[in-house]
Coordinates of C-alpha atoms and ligand atoms in Angstrom, one line a residue:
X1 CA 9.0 21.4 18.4
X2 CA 10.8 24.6 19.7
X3 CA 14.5 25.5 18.8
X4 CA 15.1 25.5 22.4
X5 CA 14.2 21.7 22.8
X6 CA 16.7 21.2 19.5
X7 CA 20.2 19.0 20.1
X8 CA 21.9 20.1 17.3
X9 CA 23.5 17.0 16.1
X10 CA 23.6 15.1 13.3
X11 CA 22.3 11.2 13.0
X12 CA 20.9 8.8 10.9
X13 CA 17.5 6.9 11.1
X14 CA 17.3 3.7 9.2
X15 CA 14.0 2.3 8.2
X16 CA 12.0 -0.5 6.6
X17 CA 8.3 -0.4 5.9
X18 CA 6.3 -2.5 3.6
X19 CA 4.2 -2.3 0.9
X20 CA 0.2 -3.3 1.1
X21 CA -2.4 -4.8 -1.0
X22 CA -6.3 -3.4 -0.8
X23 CA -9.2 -6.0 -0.2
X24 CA -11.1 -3.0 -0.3
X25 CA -10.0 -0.6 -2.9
X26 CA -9.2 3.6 -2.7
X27 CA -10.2 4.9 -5.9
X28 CA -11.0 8.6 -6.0
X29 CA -9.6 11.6 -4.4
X30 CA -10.7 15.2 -2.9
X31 CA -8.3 17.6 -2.6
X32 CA -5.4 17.6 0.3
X33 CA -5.3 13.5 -1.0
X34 CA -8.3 12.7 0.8
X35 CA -10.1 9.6 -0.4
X36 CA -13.6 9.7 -1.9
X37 CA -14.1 6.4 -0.7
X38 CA -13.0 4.0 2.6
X39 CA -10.4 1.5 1.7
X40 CA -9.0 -1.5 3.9
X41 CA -5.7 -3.8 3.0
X42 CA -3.2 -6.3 4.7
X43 CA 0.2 -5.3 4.8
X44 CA 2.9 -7.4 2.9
X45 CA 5.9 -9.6 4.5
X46 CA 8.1 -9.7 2.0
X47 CA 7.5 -6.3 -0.4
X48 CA 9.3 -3.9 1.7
X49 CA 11.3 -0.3 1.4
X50 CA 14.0 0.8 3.1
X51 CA 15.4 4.4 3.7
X52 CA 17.9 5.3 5.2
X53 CA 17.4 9.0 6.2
X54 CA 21.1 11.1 7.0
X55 CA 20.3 14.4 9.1
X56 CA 23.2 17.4 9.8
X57 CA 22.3 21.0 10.6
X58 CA 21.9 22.9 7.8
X59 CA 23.8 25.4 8.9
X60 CA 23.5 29.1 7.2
X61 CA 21.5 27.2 4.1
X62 CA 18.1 26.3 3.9
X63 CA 16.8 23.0 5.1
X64 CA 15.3 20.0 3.4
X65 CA 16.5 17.2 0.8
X66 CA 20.3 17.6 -0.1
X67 CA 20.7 14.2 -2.0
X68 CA 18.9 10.9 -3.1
X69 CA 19.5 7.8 -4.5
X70 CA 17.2 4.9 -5.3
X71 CA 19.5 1.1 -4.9
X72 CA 22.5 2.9 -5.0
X73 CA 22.4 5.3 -8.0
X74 CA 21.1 9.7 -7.6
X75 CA 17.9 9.3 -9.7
X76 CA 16.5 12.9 -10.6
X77 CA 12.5 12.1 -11.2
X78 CA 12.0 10.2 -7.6
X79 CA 14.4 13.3 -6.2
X80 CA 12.3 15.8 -7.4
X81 CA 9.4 14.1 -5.9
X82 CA 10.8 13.5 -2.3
X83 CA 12.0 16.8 -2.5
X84 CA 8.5 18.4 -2.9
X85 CA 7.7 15.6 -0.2
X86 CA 10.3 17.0 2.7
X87 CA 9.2 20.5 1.8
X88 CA 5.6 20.2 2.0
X89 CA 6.6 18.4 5.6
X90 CA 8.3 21.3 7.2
X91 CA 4.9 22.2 8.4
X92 CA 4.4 18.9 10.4
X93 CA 7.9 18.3 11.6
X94 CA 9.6 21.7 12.0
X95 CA 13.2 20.6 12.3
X96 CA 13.5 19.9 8.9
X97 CA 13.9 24.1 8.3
X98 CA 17.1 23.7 9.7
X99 CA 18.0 20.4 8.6
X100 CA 19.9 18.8 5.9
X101 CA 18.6 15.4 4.7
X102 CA 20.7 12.3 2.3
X103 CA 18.6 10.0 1.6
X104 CA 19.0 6.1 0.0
X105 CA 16.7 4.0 -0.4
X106 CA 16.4 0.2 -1.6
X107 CA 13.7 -1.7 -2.6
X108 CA 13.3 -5.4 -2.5
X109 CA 11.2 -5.7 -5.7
X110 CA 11.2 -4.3 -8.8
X111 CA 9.6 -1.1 -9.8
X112 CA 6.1 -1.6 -12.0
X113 CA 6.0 -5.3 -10.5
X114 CA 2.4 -5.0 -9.7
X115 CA 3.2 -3.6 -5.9
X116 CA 3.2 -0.2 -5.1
X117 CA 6.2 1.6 -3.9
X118 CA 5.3 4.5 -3.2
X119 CA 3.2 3.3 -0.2
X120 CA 6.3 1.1 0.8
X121 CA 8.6 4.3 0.2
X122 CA 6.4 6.6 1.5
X123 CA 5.3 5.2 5.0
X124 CA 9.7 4.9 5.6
X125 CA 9.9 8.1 5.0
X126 CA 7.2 9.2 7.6
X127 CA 8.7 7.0 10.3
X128 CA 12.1 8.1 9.5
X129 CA 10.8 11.9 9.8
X130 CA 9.1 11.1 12.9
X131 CA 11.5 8.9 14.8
X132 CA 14.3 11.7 14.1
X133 CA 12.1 13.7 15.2
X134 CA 11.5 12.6 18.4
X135 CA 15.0 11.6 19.0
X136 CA 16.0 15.4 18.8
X137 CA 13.4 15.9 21.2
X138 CA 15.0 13.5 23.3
X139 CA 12.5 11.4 24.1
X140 CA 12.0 8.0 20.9
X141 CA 8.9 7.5 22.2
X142 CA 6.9 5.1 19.2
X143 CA 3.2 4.8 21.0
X144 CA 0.0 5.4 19.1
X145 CA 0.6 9.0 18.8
X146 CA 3.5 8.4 16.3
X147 CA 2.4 5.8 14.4
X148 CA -0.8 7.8 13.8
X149 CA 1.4 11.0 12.6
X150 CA 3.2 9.0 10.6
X151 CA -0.2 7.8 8.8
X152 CA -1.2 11.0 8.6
X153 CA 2.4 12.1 7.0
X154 CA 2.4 9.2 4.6
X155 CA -0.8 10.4 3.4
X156 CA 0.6 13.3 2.2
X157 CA 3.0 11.6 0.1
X158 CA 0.6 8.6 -1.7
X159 CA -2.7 8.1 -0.4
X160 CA -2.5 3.8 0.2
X161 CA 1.0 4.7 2.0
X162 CA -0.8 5.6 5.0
X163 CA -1.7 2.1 5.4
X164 CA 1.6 0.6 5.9
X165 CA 2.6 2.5 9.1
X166 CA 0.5 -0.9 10.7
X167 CA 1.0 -4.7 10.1
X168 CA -2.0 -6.7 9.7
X169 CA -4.9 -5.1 8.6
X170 CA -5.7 -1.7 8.0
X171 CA -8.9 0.5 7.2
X172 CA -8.4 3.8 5.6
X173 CA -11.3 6.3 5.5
X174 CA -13.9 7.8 7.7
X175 CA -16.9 4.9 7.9
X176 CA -19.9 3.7 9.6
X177 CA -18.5 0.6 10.0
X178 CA -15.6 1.1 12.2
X179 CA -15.5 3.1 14.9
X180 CA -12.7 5.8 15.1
X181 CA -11.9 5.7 11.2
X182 CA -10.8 8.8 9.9
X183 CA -9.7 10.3 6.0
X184 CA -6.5 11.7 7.6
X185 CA -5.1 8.6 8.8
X186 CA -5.8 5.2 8.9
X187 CA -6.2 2.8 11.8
X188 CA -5.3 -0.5 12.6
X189 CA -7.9 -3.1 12.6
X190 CA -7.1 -5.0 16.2
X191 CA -5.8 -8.2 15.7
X192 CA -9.1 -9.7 18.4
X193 CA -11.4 -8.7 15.6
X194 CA -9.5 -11.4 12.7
X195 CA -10.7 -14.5 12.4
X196 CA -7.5 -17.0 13.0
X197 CA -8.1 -18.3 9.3
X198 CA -7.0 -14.8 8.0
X199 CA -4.0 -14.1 10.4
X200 CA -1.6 -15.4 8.1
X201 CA -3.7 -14.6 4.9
X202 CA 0.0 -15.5 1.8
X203 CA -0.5 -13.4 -1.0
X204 CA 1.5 -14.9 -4.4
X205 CA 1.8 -11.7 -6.7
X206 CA 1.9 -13.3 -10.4
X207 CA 3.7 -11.2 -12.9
X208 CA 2.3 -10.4 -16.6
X209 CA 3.9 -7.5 -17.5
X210 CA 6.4 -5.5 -15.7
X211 CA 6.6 -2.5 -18.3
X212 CA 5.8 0.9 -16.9
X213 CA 2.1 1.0 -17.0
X214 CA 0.0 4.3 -19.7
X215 CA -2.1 5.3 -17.0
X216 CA -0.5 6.5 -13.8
X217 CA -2.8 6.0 -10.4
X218 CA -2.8 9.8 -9.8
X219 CA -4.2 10.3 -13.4
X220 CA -6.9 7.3 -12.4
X221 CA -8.5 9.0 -9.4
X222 CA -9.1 12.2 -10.9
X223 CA -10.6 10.6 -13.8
X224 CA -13.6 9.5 -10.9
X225 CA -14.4 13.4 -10.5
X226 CA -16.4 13.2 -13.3
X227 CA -17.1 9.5 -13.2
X228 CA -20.5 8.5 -14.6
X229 CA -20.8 5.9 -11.7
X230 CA -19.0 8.0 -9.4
X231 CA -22.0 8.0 -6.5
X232 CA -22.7 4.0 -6.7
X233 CA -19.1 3.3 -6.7
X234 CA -18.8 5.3 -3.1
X235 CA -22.1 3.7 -2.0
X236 CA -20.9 0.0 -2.8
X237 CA -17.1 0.4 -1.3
X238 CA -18.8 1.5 2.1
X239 CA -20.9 -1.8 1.6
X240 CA -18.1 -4.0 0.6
X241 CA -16.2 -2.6 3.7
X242 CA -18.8 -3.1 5.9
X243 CA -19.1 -6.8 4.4
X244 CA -15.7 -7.4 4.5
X245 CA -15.5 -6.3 8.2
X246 CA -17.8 -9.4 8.9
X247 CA -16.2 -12.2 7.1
X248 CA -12.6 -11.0 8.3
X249 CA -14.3 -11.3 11.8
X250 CA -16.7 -14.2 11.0
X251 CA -14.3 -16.7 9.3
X252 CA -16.7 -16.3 6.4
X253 CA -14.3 -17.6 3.3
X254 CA -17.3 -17.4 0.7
X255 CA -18.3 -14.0 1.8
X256 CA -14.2 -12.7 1.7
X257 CA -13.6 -14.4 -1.8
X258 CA -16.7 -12.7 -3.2
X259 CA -16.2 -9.3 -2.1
X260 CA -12.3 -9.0 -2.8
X261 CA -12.8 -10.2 -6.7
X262 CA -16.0 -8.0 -7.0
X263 CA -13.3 -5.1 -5.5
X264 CA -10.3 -6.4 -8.3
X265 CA -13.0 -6.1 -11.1
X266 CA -14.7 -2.9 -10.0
X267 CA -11.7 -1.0 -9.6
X268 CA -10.5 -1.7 -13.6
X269 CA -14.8 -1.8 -14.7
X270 CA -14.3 2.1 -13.4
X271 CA -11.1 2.6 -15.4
X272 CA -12.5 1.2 -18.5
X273 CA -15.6 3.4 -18.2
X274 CA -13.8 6.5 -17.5
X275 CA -13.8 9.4 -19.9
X276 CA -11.3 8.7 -21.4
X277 CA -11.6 5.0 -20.7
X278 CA -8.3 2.8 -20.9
X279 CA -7.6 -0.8 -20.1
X280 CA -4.4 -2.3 -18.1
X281 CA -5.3 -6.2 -17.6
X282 CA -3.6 -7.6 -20.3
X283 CA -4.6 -11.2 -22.0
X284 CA -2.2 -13.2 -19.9
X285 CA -4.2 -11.1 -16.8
X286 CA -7.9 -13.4 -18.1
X287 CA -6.0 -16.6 -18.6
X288 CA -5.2 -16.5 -15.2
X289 CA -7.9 -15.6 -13.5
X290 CA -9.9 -18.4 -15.2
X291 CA -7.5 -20.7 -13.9
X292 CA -7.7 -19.5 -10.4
X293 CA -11.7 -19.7 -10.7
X294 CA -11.7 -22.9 -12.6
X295 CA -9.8 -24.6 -9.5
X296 CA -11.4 -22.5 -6.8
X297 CA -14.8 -24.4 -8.2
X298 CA -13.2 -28.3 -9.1
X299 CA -11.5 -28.2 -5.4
X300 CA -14.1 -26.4 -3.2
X301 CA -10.7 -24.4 -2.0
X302 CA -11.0 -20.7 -1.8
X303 CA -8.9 -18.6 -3.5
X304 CA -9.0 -15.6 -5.2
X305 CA -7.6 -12.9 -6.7
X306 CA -6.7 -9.0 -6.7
X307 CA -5.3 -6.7 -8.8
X308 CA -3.7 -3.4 -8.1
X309 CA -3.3 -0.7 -11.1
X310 CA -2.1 -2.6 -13.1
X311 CA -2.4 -6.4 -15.2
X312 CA -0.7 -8.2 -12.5
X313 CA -2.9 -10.8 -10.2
X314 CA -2.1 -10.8 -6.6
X315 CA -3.4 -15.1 -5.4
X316 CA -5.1 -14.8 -2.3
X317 CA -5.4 -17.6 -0.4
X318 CA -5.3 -18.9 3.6
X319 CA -2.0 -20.6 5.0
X320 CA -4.4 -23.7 5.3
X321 CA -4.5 -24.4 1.9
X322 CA -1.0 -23.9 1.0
X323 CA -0.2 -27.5 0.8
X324 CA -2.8 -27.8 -2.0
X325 CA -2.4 -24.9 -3.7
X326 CA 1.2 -24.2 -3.8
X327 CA 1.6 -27.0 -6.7
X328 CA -1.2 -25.3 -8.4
X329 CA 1.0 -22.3 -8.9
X330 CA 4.4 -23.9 -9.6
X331 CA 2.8 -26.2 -12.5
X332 CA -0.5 -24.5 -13.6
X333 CA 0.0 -20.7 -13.2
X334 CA 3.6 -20.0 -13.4
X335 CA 3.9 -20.7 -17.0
X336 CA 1.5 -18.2 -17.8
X337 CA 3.8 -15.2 -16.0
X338 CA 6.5 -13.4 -18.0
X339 CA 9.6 -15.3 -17.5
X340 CA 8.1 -17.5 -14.7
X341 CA 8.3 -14.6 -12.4
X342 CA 6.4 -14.6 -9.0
X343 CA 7.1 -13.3 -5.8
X344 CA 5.6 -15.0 -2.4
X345 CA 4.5 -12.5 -0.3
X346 CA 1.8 -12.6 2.6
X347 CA 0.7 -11.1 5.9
X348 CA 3.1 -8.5 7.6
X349 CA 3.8 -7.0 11.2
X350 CA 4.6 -3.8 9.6
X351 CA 7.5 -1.3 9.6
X352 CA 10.8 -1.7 11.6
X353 CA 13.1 0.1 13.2
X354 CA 17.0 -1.1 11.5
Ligands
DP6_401 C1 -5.5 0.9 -7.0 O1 -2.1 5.5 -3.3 O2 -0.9 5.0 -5.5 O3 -3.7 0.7 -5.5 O4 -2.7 8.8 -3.6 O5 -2.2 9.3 -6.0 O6 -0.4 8.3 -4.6 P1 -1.9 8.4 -4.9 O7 -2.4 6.9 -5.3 P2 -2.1 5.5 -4.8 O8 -3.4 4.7 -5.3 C2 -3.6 3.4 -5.0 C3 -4.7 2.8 -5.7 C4 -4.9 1.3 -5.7 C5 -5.9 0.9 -4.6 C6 -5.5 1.0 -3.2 O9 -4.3 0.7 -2.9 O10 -6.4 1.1 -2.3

């Protein structure tokens, strides 16, 4: 955007994007946060972010981040970080060299809860940056265009971020398998090509620990640069995609249950056979996913589970079943999370506009 097609006002945008859970999990990364691997996850309902994003000119100073504050207090380690973040996006959305940005943000769950906010916070901040953009340009126009940007922007940030710019279900990577996939953004998977089973796929996130985990995510994919099964593991996520492109379409509950716990227990096989290797399941992370396969196999009902990077199980299970499986939770798995703690969480449409 030119100077000459600047309003110099100020404004506010306000924000709310979610975060998501992979099926198919990013793991790896090449420089400029592109992924070694394709990826694909639904976005959550309930987990979400919200920014809201203060703009003024800048007058004779510089442009870029002025102040932050995470749930109502400044907080200096995430400021530092979305600082970088606004910086590094001068290059993509020039107004911000004359800008002046306050940011808060709010989060509806807790930090290290087994849900990752950066791709919540992230993907707000992208479609806060864009839609201020295009308001000073005049014209709020959110069509593919932006939503793609914003992708591409979010990526910048965390690499699963750029997933949550769509609700539903999301593929991010360049792969055989789907048609207009790309590393620099990801794409929505149309809503025509998800079985009805899956449309309103509920996802119960059980907590075991909630203490900030030894091993962060960024520390994880670089340890696959030098990973011993660093080629198979590339070769069997494009397989497991291409799989799990089928059953989403298909119906196929068997072949969706296999592939998303063969994902879960890939993704912390390849952190315990790093060099160095390190494990974050914990005990209480075993005992439940014993119960959830013991019951999957007495009730012929199928559920599963994921994990993110961390201990905590994300239940996985069709809107169909809730009736029989919701008990199962409240008597048989709750009392093996810390303090009882769950959160019920499932199938989003994505961010929104406040
Ligand atoms: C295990 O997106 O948090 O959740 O790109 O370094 O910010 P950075 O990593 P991040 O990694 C997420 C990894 C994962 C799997 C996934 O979401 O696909």
């Amino acid at each position: 955007m030119s100077n000459e097609t600047i309003q110099w006002h100020a404004g506010e945008a306000f924000w709310e994007s979610p975060a998501n859970i992979a099926l198919v999990k990013y793991w790896g990364k090449y420089p400029g946060q592109l992924p070694m691997n394709p990826s694909l996850s639904f976005t959550l309902r309930e987990s979400v972010v919200r920014i809201r994003m203060k703009y003024a000119p800048a007058g004779n100073g510089p442009g870029g981040l002025r102040s932050f504050a995470l749930n109502g207090k400044p907080n200096d380690k995430f400021r530092e970080r979305i600082s970088k973040y606004i910086d590094s996006m001068k290059a993509y959305y020039p107004f911000l060299k004359d800008y002046g940005l306050d940011i808060e943000s709010q989060s509806t769950f807790p930090h290290s809860a087994g849900i990752a906010s950066s791709a919540a916070a992230f993907s707000a901040l992208a479609m806060a940056l864009g839609s201020i953009e295009s308001g000073l340009s005049g014209k709020e126009i959110m069509d593919s265009g932006f939503l793609q940007k914003a992708s591409f922007s979010s990526r910048l940030g965390s690499g699963s971020a750029c997933r949550s710019v769509y609700g539903g279900f999301t593929v991010w990577g360049k792969s055989d398998h789907l048609p207009g996939s790309s590393d620099d953004f990801a794409v929505k998977i149309d809503d025509s090509a998800i079985h009805a089973a899956f449309h309103n796929l509920q996802d119960a996130v059980l907590i075991v620990d909630d203490t900030e985990k030894k091993v962060s995510s960024t520390a994880g994919h670089a340890l696959m640069n030098g990973h011993d099964f660093r080629e198979s593991r590339i070769a069997q996520a494009e397989k497991n995609l291409g799989n799990m492109l089928q059953a989403l379409k298909t119906g196929d509950e068997e072949l969706f249950v296999n592939i998303v716990e063969n994902e879960a227990l890939t993704l912390h096989g390849l952190m315990m056979s790093s060099r160095p290797g390190y494990i974050l399941i914990k005990p209480g992370t075993i005992a439940l996913i014993e119960k959830i396969r013991d019951f999957r196999q007495q009730n012929n009902i199928n559920i599963c589970f994921t994990l993110d990077a961390g201990p905590n199980i994300h239940l996985v299970y069709l809107d169909k079943d809730a009736g029989r499986v919701r008990p199962f939770i409240q008597q048989e798995l709750l009392p093996l999370c810390k303090n009882g703690r769950w959160m019920d969480d499932g199938v989003g449409a994505g961010p929104k506009k406040k």
